[in-house]
PDB file of C-alpha atoms in Angstrom:
ATOM      1  CA  MET I1159     -52.545  32.562 -31.317  1.00  0.00           C
ATOM      2  CA  ARG I1160     -49.331  33.319 -29.450  1.00  0.00           C
ATOM      3  CA  GLY I1161     -46.131  34.365 -31.156  1.00  0.00           C
ATOM      4  CA  ARG I1162     -42.785  32.716 -30.474  1.00  0.00           C
ATOM      5  CA  GLU I1163     -41.733  35.718 -28.385  1.00  0.00           C
ATOM      6  CA  SER I1164     -44.606  34.938 -25.955  1.00  0.00           C
ATOM      7  CA  PHE I1165     -42.982  31.665 -24.857  1.00  0.00           C
ATOM      8  CA  ALA I1166     -39.997  31.210 -22.582  1.00  0.00           C
ATOM      9  CA  GLU I1167     -36.978  29.582 -24.231  1.00  0.00           C
ATOM     10  CA  VAL I1168     -37.376  26.450 -22.119  1.00  0.00           C
ATOM     11  CA  SER I1169     -41.032  26.102 -23.198  1.00  0.00           C
ATOM     12  CA  ILE I1170     -40.020  26.282 -26.861  1.00  0.00           C
ATOM     13  CA  HIS I1171     -37.355  23.639 -26.227  1.00  0.00           C
ATOM     14  CA  VAL I1172     -39.910  21.300 -24.595  1.00  0.00           C
ATOM     15  CA  ILE I1173     -42.488  21.850 -27.367  1.00  0.00           C
ATOM     16  CA  LYS I1174     -39.898  21.017 -30.063  1.00  0.00           C
ATOM     17  CA  LEU I1175     -38.861  17.926 -28.147  1.00  0.00           C
ATOM     18  CA  LEU I1176     -42.452  16.711 -27.755  1.00  0.00           C
ATOM     19  CA  LEU I1177     -43.114  17.209 -31.478  1.00  0.00           C
ATOM     20  CA  ILE I1178     -40.028  15.157 -32.351  1.00  0.00           C
ATOM     21  CA  LEU I1179     -40.968  12.416 -29.876  1.00  0.00           C
ATOM     22  CA  SER I1180     -44.535  12.307 -31.217  1.00  0.00           C
ATOM     23  CA  SER I1181     -43.135  11.745 -34.711  1.00  0.00           C
ATOM     24  CA  VAL I1182     -40.889   8.962 -33.415  1.00  0.00           C
ATOM     25  CA  SER I1183     -43.874   7.285 -31.753  1.00  0.00           C
ATOM     26  CA  LEU I1184     -46.049   7.529 -34.886  1.00  0.00           C
ATOM     27  CA  LEU I1185     -43.309   6.123 -37.119  1.00  0.00           C
ATOM     28  CA  GLN I1186     -42.486   3.158 -34.876  1.00  0.00           C
ATOM     29  CA  ASP I1187     -42.519  -0.171 -36.686  1.00  0.00           C
ATOM     30  CA  SER I1188     -44.123  -2.682 -34.317  1.00  0.00           C
ATOM     31  CA  LYS I1189     -42.425  -5.554 -36.162  1.00  0.00           C
ATOM     32  CA  LYS I1190     -38.950  -4.255 -35.316  1.00  0.00           C
ATOM     33  CA  LYS I1191     -37.112  -3.559 -32.085  1.00  0.00           C
ATOM     34  CA  SER I1192     -36.868   0.167 -31.353  1.00  0.00           C
ATOM     35  CA  LEU I1193     -33.994   2.056 -29.723  1.00  0.00           C
ATOM     36  CA  LEU I1194     -34.316   5.633 -28.436  1.00  0.00           C
ATOM     37  CA  VAL I1195     -31.253   7.576 -27.204  1.00  0.00           C
ATOM     38  CA  PHE I1196     -31.556  10.846 -25.246  1.00  0.00           C
ATOM     39  CA  ASP I1197     -28.330  12.848 -25.031  1.00  0.00           C
ATOM     40  CA  ASP I1198     -28.389  15.702 -22.496  1.00  0.00           C
ATOM     41  CA  ILE I1199     -31.922  16.823 -23.349  1.00  0.00           C
ATOM     42  CA  VAL I1200     -32.693  18.685 -20.091  1.00  0.00           C
ATOM     43  CA  THR I1201     -30.420  21.722 -20.547  1.00  0.00           C
ATOM     44  CA  SER I1202     -32.048  24.869 -19.060  1.00  0.00           C
ATOM     45  CA  MET I1203     -35.081  22.921 -17.742  1.00  0.00           C
ATOM     46  CA  ASP I1204     -36.181  23.216 -14.127  1.00  0.00           C
ATOM     47  CA  ASN I1205     -37.173  20.167 -12.051  1.00  0.00           C
ATOM     48  CA  SER I1206     -40.888  20.329 -12.918  1.00  0.00           C
ATOM     49  CA  TYR I1207     -40.123  20.073 -16.658  1.00  0.00           C
ATOM     50  CA  ARG I1208     -37.525  17.362 -16.043  1.00  0.00           C
ATOM     51  CA  SER I1209     -39.929  15.305 -13.962  1.00  0.00           C
ATOM     52  CA  PHE I1210     -42.667  15.655 -16.587  1.00  0.00           C
ATOM     53  CA  LEU I1211     -40.280  14.718 -19.391  1.00  0.00           C
ATOM     54  CA  TYR I1212     -38.996  11.594 -17.651  1.00  0.00           C
ATOM     55  CA  ARG I1213     -42.530  10.356 -16.880  1.00  0.00           C
ATOM     56  CA  TYR I1214     -43.614  11.109 -20.452  1.00  0.00           C
ATOM     57  CA  ILE I1215     -40.723   9.060 -21.840  1.00  0.00           C
ATOM     58  CA  GLN I1216     -41.497   6.168 -19.479  1.00  0.00           C
ATOM     59  CA  ASN I1217     -45.219   6.136 -20.260  1.00  0.00           C
ATOM     60  CA  GLU I1218     -45.129   6.714 -24.021  1.00  0.00           C
ATOM     61  CA  PHE I1219     -42.059   4.681 -24.976  1.00  0.00           C
ATOM     62  CA  ASN I1220     -42.241   1.632 -22.729  1.00  0.00           C
ATOM     63  CA  ASP I1221     -41.906  -0.620 -25.807  1.00  0.00           C
ATOM     64  CA  PHE I1222     -38.564   0.992 -26.712  1.00  0.00           C
ATOM     65  CA  GLN I1223     -35.056   0.213 -25.546  1.00  0.00           C
ATOM     66  CA  ILE I1224     -34.183   3.569 -23.931  1.00  0.00           C
ATOM     67  CA  ILE I1225     -30.738   5.048 -23.248  1.00  0.00           C
ATOM     68  CA  ILE I1226     -30.537   8.339 -21.304  1.00  0.00           C
ATOM     69  CA  LEU I1227     -27.215  10.222 -21.216  1.00  0.00           C
ATOM     70  CA  THR I1228     -26.885  13.299 -19.008  1.00  0.00           C
ATOM     71  CA  HIS I1229     -24.347  15.635 -17.395  1.00  0.00           C
ATOM     72  CA  SER I1230     -27.028  16.851 -14.967  1.00  0.00           C
ATOM     73  CA  THR I1231     -26.606  15.421 -11.464  1.00  0.00           C
ATOM     74  CA  SER I1232     -30.142  16.428 -10.462  1.00  0.00           C
ATOM     75  CA  PHE I1233     -31.692  14.771 -13.551  1.00  0.00           C
ATOM     76  CA  PHE I1234     -29.586  11.640 -12.974  1.00  0.00           C
ATOM     77  CA  ASN I1235     -30.838  11.492  -9.372  1.00  0.00           C
ATOM     78  CA  LEU I1236     -34.401  12.252 -10.470  1.00  0.00           C
ATOM     79  CA  CYS I1237     -34.391   9.356 -12.959  1.00  0.00           C
ATOM     80  CA  GLU I1238     -32.962   7.020 -10.329  1.00  0.00           C
ATOM     81  CA  HIS I1239     -35.619   8.190  -7.854  1.00  0.00           C
ATOM     82  CA  TRP I1240     -38.484   7.495 -10.275  1.00  0.00           C
ATOM     83  CA  ILE I1241     -37.058   4.094 -11.232  1.00  0.00           C
ATOM     84  CA  ASN I1242     -36.973   3.065  -7.569  1.00  0.00           C
ATOM     85  CA  GLU I1243     -40.392   4.624  -6.849  1.00  0.00           C
ATOM     86  CA  LYS I1244     -42.001   2.567  -9.626  1.00  0.00           C
ATOM     87  CA  ASP I1245     -40.044  -0.545  -8.593  1.00  0.00           C
ATOM     88  CA  LYS I1246     -38.451  -0.855 -12.035  1.00  0.00           C
ATOM     89  CA  SER I1247     -34.804  -1.139 -11.001  1.00  0.00           C
ATOM     90  CA  ASN I1248     -34.633  -4.612 -12.584  1.00  0.00           C
ATOM     91  CA  GLN I1249     -35.487  -3.036 -15.964  1.00  0.00           C
ATOM     92  CA  TRP I1250     -32.705  -0.432 -15.930  1.00  0.00           C
ATOM     93  CA  VAL I1251     -28.918  -0.377 -15.747  1.00  0.00           C
ATOM     94  CA  ILE I1252     -27.814   2.836 -13.997  1.00  0.00           C
ATOM     95  CA  GLN I1253     -24.191   3.803 -14.660  1.00  0.00           C
ATOM     96  CA  GLY I1254     -21.887   6.715 -13.913  1.00  0.00           C
ATOM     97  CA  ILE I1255     -18.342   7.758 -14.820  1.00  0.00           C
ATOM     98  CA  TYR I1256     -15.399   8.595 -12.580  1.00  0.00           C
ATOM     99  CA  GLU I1257     -11.717   9.208 -13.269  1.00  0.00           C
ATOM    100  CA  TYR I1258      -8.913   6.968 -12.044  1.00  0.00           C
ATOM    101  CA  GLY I1259      -5.320   6.827 -13.231  1.00  0.00           C
ATOM    102  CA  GLY I1260      -5.966   9.457 -15.889  1.00  0.00           C
ATOM    103  CA  ARG I1261      -8.739   7.374 -17.453  1.00  0.00           C
ATOM    104  CA  HIS I1262     -12.506   7.488 -17.225  1.00  0.00           C
ATOM    105  CA  LYS I1263     -14.088   4.406 -15.700  1.00  0.00           C
ATOM    106  CA  ILE I1264     -17.716   3.340 -15.723  1.00  0.00           C
ATOM    107  CA  TYR I1265     -19.366   2.106 -12.555  1.00  0.00           C
ATOM    108  CA  THR I1266     -22.761   0.397 -12.385  1.00  0.00           C
ATOM    109  CA  LYS I1267     -25.037   1.528  -9.552  1.00  0.00           C
ATOM    110  CA  GLY I1268     -25.977  -1.242  -7.147  1.00  0.00           C
ATOM    111  CA  ARG I1269     -23.140  -3.588  -8.072  1.00  0.00           C
ATOM    112  CA  LEU I1270     -20.706  -1.857  -5.736  1.00  0.00           C
ATOM    113  CA  SER I1271     -21.981  -1.143  -2.230  1.00  0.00           C
ATOM    114  CA  THR I1272     -20.778  -1.774   1.309  1.00  0.00           C
ATOM    115  CA  GLU I1273     -23.616  -4.269   1.790  1.00  0.00           C
ATOM    116  CA  ASN I1274     -22.649  -6.279  -1.304  1.00  0.00           C
ATOM    117  CA  ILE I1275     -18.958  -6.390  -0.374  1.00  0.00           C
ATOM    118  CA  LYS I1276     -19.716  -7.441   3.224  1.00  0.00           C
ATOM    119  CA  LYS I1277     -21.860 -10.266   1.872  1.00  0.00           C
ATOM    120  CA  LYS I1278     -18.999 -11.421  -0.373  1.00  0.00           C
ATOM    121  CA  ILE I1279     -16.614 -11.429   2.612  1.00  0.00           C
ATOM    122  CA  ASP I1280     -19.033 -13.695   4.504  1.00  0.00           C
ATOM    123  CA  GLU I1281     -19.134 -15.963   1.440  1.00  0.00           C
ATOM    124  CA  ASN I1282     -15.300 -16.179   1.494  1.00  0.00           C
ATOM    125  CA  GLU I1283     -14.739 -14.653  -1.942  1.00  0.00           C
ATOM    126  CA  ASP I1284     -11.181 -13.725  -2.985  1.00  0.00           C
ATOM    127  CA  ILE I1285      -9.931 -11.124  -0.505  1.00  0.00           C
ATOM    128  CA  THR I1286      -7.699  -9.328  -3.027  1.00  0.00           C
ATOM    129  CA  THR I1287     -10.636  -8.850  -5.395  1.00  0.00           C
ATOM    130  CA  LEU I1288     -12.763  -7.508  -2.533  1.00  0.00           C
ATOM    131  CA  GLY I1289      -9.999  -5.100  -1.539  1.00  0.00           C
ATOM    132  CA  ASN I1290      -9.950  -3.771  -5.091  1.00  0.00           C
ATOM    133  CA  GLU I1291     -13.759  -3.413  -5.083  1.00  0.00           C
ATOM    134  CA  THR I1292     -13.600  -1.519  -1.774  1.00  0.00           C
ATOM    135  CA  ARG I1293     -11.056   0.911  -3.265  1.00  0.00           C
ATOM    136  CA  GLN I1294     -13.263   1.414  -6.326  1.00  0.00           C
ATOM    137  CA  LEU I1295     -16.289   2.039  -4.095  1.00  0.00           C
ATOM    138  CA  PHE I1296     -14.361   4.677  -2.126  1.00  0.00           C
ATOM    139  CA  GLU I1297     -13.336   6.499  -5.301  1.00  0.00           C
ATOM    140  CA  MET I1298     -16.870   6.264  -6.675  1.00  0.00           C
ATOM    141  CA  LEU I1299     -18.401   7.719  -3.472  1.00  0.00           C
ATOM    142  CA  VAL I1300     -15.924  10.615  -3.439  1.00  0.00           C
ATOM    143  CA  GLN I1301     -16.837  11.415  -7.048  1.00  0.00           C
ATOM    144  CA  GLN I1302     -20.571  11.239  -6.254  1.00  0.00           C
ATOM    145  CA  PHE I1303     -20.164  13.504  -3.242  1.00  0.00           C
ATOM    146  CA  CYS I1304     -18.305  16.079  -5.322  1.00  0.00           C
ATOM    147  CA  MET I1305     -21.010  15.962  -7.991  1.00  0.00           C
ATOM    148  CA  LEU I1306     -23.680  16.643  -5.357  1.00  0.00           C
ATOM    149  CA  THR I1307     -21.801  19.554  -3.774  1.00  0.00           C
ATOM    150  CA  MET I1308     -20.336  20.904  -7.043  1.00  0.00           C
ATOM    151  CA  ILE I1309     -16.799  20.590  -5.662  1.00  0.00           C
ATOM    152  CA  GLY I1310     -14.069  20.140  -8.264  1.00  0.00           C
ATOM    153  CA  ALA I1311     -14.305  18.718 -11.766  1.00  0.00           C
ATOM    154  CA  LYS I1312     -13.690  15.177 -13.032  1.00  0.00           C
ATOM    155  CA  GLU I1313     -10.333  14.816 -11.285  1.00  0.00           C
ATOM    156  CA  GLU I1314      -8.261  12.218  -9.478  1.00  0.00           C
ATOM    157  CA  THR I1315      -9.615  11.127  -6.099  1.00  0.00           C
ATOM    158  CA  ASP I1316      -6.728  12.630  -4.083  1.00  0.00           C
ATOM    159  CA  LYS I1317      -7.309  16.069  -5.650  1.00  0.00           C
ATOM    160  CA  LEU I1318     -11.020  15.880  -4.924  1.00  0.00           C
ATOM    161  CA  ILE I1319     -10.417  14.891  -1.291  1.00  0.00           C
ATOM    162  CA  SER I1320      -8.193  17.944  -0.940  1.00  0.00           C
ATOM    163  CA  GLU I1321     -10.962  20.131  -2.392  1.00  0.00           C
ATOM    164  CA  ILE I1322     -13.534  18.598  -0.033  1.00  0.00           C
ATOM    165  CA  SER I1323     -11.304  19.369   2.957  1.00  0.00           C
ATOM    166  CA  LYS I1324     -11.024  23.004   1.845  1.00  0.00           C
ATOM    167  CA  ASN I1325     -14.814  23.215   1.499  1.00  0.00           C
ATOM    168  CA  GLU I1326     -15.716  21.267   4.627  1.00  0.00           C
ATOM    169  CA  GLN I1327     -17.726  24.111   6.119  1.00  0.00           C
ATOM    170  CA  ASN I1328     -19.870  24.134   2.985  1.00  0.00           C
ATOM    171  CA  GLY I1329     -23.149  25.898   3.720  1.00  0.00           C
ATOM    172  CA  SER I1330     -25.269  23.207   2.081  1.00  0.00           C
ATOM    173  CA  PHE I1331     -24.696  20.423   4.616  1.00  0.00           C
ATOM    174  CA  TYR I1332     -23.101  19.310   7.839  1.00  0.00           C
ATOM    175  CA  ILE I1333     -22.338  15.794   8.990  1.00  0.00           C
ATOM    176  CA  THR I1334     -21.902  14.655  12.594  1.00  0.00           C
ATOM    177  CA  GLU I1335     -21.731  11.235  14.268  1.00  0.00           C
ATOM    178  CA  GLN I1336     -25.455  11.396  15.076  1.00  0.00           C
ATOM    179  CA  ASP I1337     -26.899  13.434  12.251  1.00  0.00           C
ATOM    180  CA  ILE I1338     -26.748  14.457   8.604  1.00  0.00           C
ATOM    181  CA  GLN I1339     -28.382  17.798   7.879  1.00  0.00           C
ATOM    182  CA  THR I1340     -28.791  19.331   4.443  1.00  0.00           C
ATOM    183  CA  SER I1341     -30.127  22.685   3.298  1.00  0.00           C
ATOM    184  CA  THR I1342     -33.397  20.844   2.578  1.00  0.00           C
ATOM    185  CA  ASP I1343     -33.708  19.951   6.270  1.00  0.00           C
ATOM    186  CA  LEU I1344     -33.086  23.593   7.163  1.00  0.00           C
ATOM    187  CA  LEU I1345     -35.784  24.692   4.714  1.00  0.00           C
ATOM    188  CA  LYS I1346     -38.272  22.222   6.234  1.00  0.00           C
ATOM    189  CA  SER I1347     -37.510  23.563   9.727  1.00  0.00           C
ATOM    190  CA  ILE I1348     -38.116  27.141   8.581  1.00  0.00           C
ATOM    191  CA  ARG I1349     -41.403  26.193   6.901  1.00  0.00           C
ATOM    192  CA  ASN I1350     -42.501  24.449  10.090  1.00  0.00           C
ATOM    193  CA  LEU I1351     -41.726  27.571  12.132  1.00  0.00           C
ATOM    194  CA  LEU I1352     -43.636  29.775   9.696  1.00  0.00           C
ATOM    195  CA  SER I1353     -46.662  27.483  10.016  1.00  0.00           C
ATOM    196  CA  ASN I1354     -46.630  26.776  13.751  1.00  0.00           C
ATOM    197  CA  CYS I1355     -44.576  29.389  15.601  1.00  0.00           C
ATOM    198  CA  PRO I1356     -46.238  32.567  17.009  1.00  0.00           C
ATOM    199  CA  ALA I1357     -45.643  35.497  14.639  1.00  0.00           C
ATOM    200  CA  ASP I1358     -43.740  37.567  17.216  1.00  0.00           C
ATOM    201  CA  GLN I1359     -41.215  34.711  17.701  1.00  0.00           C
ATOM    202  CA  GLN I1360     -40.753  33.623  14.089  1.00  0.00           C
ATOM    203  CA  LEU I1361     -37.829  35.877  13.158  1.00  0.00           C
ATOM    204  CA  SER I1362     -35.722  35.011  16.218  1.00  0.00           C
ATOM    205  CA  LYS I1363     -36.478  31.277  15.889  1.00  0.00           C
ATOM    206  CA  ILE I1364     -35.583  31.241  12.188  1.00  0.00           C
ATOM    207  CA  LYS I1365     -32.323  33.114  12.847  1.00  0.00           C
ATOM    208  CA  GLN I1366     -31.538  30.606  15.597  1.00  0.00           C
ATOM    209  CA  LYS I1367     -32.093  27.679  13.194  1.00  0.00           C
ATOM    210  CA  ILE I1368     -29.851  29.259  10.542  1.00  0.00           C
ATOM    211  CA  ASP I1369     -27.120  30.101  13.073  1.00  0.00           C
ATOM    212  CA  THR I1370     -27.181  26.534  14.423  1.00  0.00           C
ATOM    213  CA  PHE I1371     -26.839  25.163  10.891  1.00  0.00           C
ATOM    214  CA  ASP I1372     -24.001  27.565   9.984  1.00  0.00           C
ATOM    215  CA  ASN I1373     -22.038  27.127  13.203  1.00  0.00           C
ATOM    216  CA  LYS I1374     -21.797  23.341  13.374  1.00  0.00           C
ATOM    217  CA  LYS I1375     -18.095  22.649  13.946  1.00  0.00           C
ATOM    218  CA  THR I1376     -18.139  18.864  14.301  1.00  0.00           C
ATOM    219  CA  ASN I1377     -18.342  18.007  10.616  1.00  0.00           C
ATOM    220  CA  ARG I1378     -17.182  14.386  10.372  1.00  0.00           C
ATOM    221  CA  LEU I1379     -16.596  14.231   6.646  1.00  0.00           C
ATOM    222  CA  SER I1380     -12.876  15.063   6.627  1.00  0.00           C
ATOM    223  CA  SER I1381     -12.105  12.567   9.384  1.00  0.00           C
ATOM    224  CA  TRP I1382     -13.868   9.809   7.405  1.00  0.00           C
ATOM    225  CA  LEU I1383     -11.897  10.717   4.297  1.00  0.00           C
ATOM    226  CA  ASP I1384      -8.598  10.864   6.222  1.00  0.00           C
ATOM    227  CA  GLU I1385      -9.300   7.423   7.680  1.00  0.00           C
ATOM    228  CA  MET I1386     -10.144   6.020   4.249  1.00  0.00           C
ATOM    229  CA  LYS I1387      -6.970   7.532   2.752  1.00  0.00           C
ATOM    230  CA  MET I1388      -4.990   5.636   5.390  1.00  0.00           C
ATOM    231  CA  TYR I1389      -6.741   2.358   4.499  1.00  0.00           C
ATOM    232  CA  GLN I1390      -6.319   3.148   0.808  1.00  0.00           C
ATOM    233  CA  LYS I1391      -2.538   3.580   1.140  1.00  0.00           C
ATOM    234  CA  SER I1392      -1.884   0.768   3.611  1.00  0.00           C
ATOM    235  CA  THR I1393      -4.384  -1.892   2.535  1.00  0.00           C
ATOM    236  CA  LEU I1394      -6.477  -1.207  -0.547  1.00  0.00           C
ATOM    237  CA  HIS I1395      -3.647   0.009  -2.801  1.00  0.00           C
ATOM    238  CA  GLN I1396      -1.947  -3.392  -2.752  1.00  0.00           C
ATOM    239  CA  ALA I1397      -5.191  -5.084  -3.790  1.00  0.00           C
ATOM    240  CA  SER I1398      -5.025  -3.398  -7.186  1.00  0.00           C
ATOM    241  CA  HIS I1399      -1.258  -2.940  -7.591  1.00  0.00           C
ATOM    242  CA  GLY I1400       0.116  -6.167  -6.165  1.00  0.00           C
ATOM    243  CA  HIS I1401       1.505  -6.740  -2.666  1.00  0.00           C
ATOM    244  CA  THR I1402       4.813  -8.574  -3.113  1.00  0.00           C
ATOM    245  CA  GLY I1403       6.813  -8.222   0.102  1.00  0.00           C
ATOM    246  CA  LEU I1404       3.843  -6.768   1.977  1.00  0.00           C
ATOM    247  CA  PRO I1405       1.597  -8.531   4.523  1.00  0.00           C
ATOM    248  CA  ASP I1406      -1.485 -10.256   3.117  1.00  0.00           C
ATOM    249  CA  ILE I1407      -4.704  -8.260   3.134  1.00  0.00           C
ATOM    250  CA  SER I1408      -7.097  -9.387   5.864  1.00  0.00           C
ATOM    251  CA  SER I1409     -10.886  -9.359   5.896  1.00  0.00           C
ATOM    252  CA  SER I1410     -10.819  -7.370   9.161  1.00  0.00           C
ATOM    253  CA  GLU I1411      -8.984  -4.503   7.404  1.00  0.00           C
ATOM    254  CA  ILE I1412     -11.531  -4.468   4.599  1.00  0.00           C
ATOM    255  CA  LYS I1413     -14.394  -4.589   7.114  1.00  0.00           C
ATOM    256  CA  ALA I1414     -12.881  -1.597   8.922  1.00  0.00           C
ATOM    257  CA  SER I1415     -12.763   0.282   5.596  1.00  0.00           C
ATOM    258  CA  LEU I1416     -16.378  -0.660   4.875  1.00  0.00           C
ATOM    259  CA  GLN I1417     -17.473   0.608   8.294  1.00  0.00           C
ATOM    260  CA  VAL I1418     -16.202   4.079   7.361  1.00  0.00           C
ATOM    261  CA  LEU I1419     -17.561   3.857   3.815  1.00  0.00           C
ATOM    262  CA  SER I1420     -21.052   2.924   5.030  1.00  0.00           C
ATOM    263  CA  GLN I1421     -21.266   6.288   6.818  1.00  0.00           C
ATOM    264  CA  LEU I1422     -20.201   8.164   3.681  1.00  0.00           C
ATOM    265  CA  GLU I1423     -22.652   6.063   1.646  1.00  0.00           C
ATOM    266  CA  SER I1424     -25.494   6.981   4.017  1.00  0.00           C
ATOM    267  CA  ALA I1425     -24.643  10.692   3.858  1.00  0.00           C
ATOM    268  CA  ILE I1426     -24.622  10.675   0.043  1.00  0.00           C
ATOM    269  CA  LYS I1427     -27.963   8.853  -0.095  1.00  0.00           C
ATOM    270  CA  LYS I1428     -29.616  11.514   2.061  1.00  0.00           C
ATOM    271  CA  MET I1429     -28.015  14.353   0.103  1.00  0.00           C
ATOM    272  CA  LYS I1430     -29.350  12.854  -3.148  1.00  0.00           C
ATOM    273  CA  ILE I1431     -32.876  12.879  -1.730  1.00  0.00           C
ATOM    274  CA  GLY I1432     -32.365  16.536  -0.855  1.00  0.00           C
ATOM    275  CA  LYS I1433     -31.273  17.335  -4.411  1.00  0.00           C
ATOM    276  CA  ILE I1434     -34.460  15.748  -5.773  1.00  0.00           C
ATOM    277  CA  GLN I1435     -36.763  17.583  -3.368  1.00  0.00           C
ATOM    278  CA  VAL I1436     -35.254  21.084  -3.619  1.00  0.00           C
TER     279      VAL I1436
END
């Protein structure tokens, strides 16, 4: 027998949770529909526990309607990763929250993307509506980026852009026209050197890799954000606030905005993968 003091706090938390979930499973009434809500259950857990817990929930409660609420960006990304890995995206609605105009707004993953908006332009949908969707996508991507890099809190988009600009030389990533490198990529390079580089050259090669990562000066993020701010003020703002007395919004202006957003979208996607793997 092991006393309570022999277990780490996180282990005790997981054991309690599994006991509760086992009781829920045993008491399920097969004649009724079952709803199970998880509210921020991964506090203090590392990724191995979180991954186990998500798979356990999926395997043991697949007859339940499941709602998972979390403040954890890594757990959110982990759940999304597993949903896509198991090709179950049609069984889930993935939503997040961002702030706009002093209010919290919910966005649904997959419904707003540069690809979807481009398709709607080709189908001649209402241009004002598409301008508004493009603005919402921009704000959503800025919020996601800040969640991934832990920059700022739940604030207005303009404040977050200012914070991003201050933190552009963030040590966890750099973005150029040709490449997006995260700390995960750096770690992979170092592991490769440790496995394949002659021992007498390892230290100098590793230092060279780190120096290259730290000294990248062509980070493109701020220029993308500055360009999008210009489109936001001159084009996208009138889509959501009316444009009396202003020129009509054109599809070419929205396409130009989407061209910039697609690069930001791609960077965020890669950074999410890095967050899952670290």
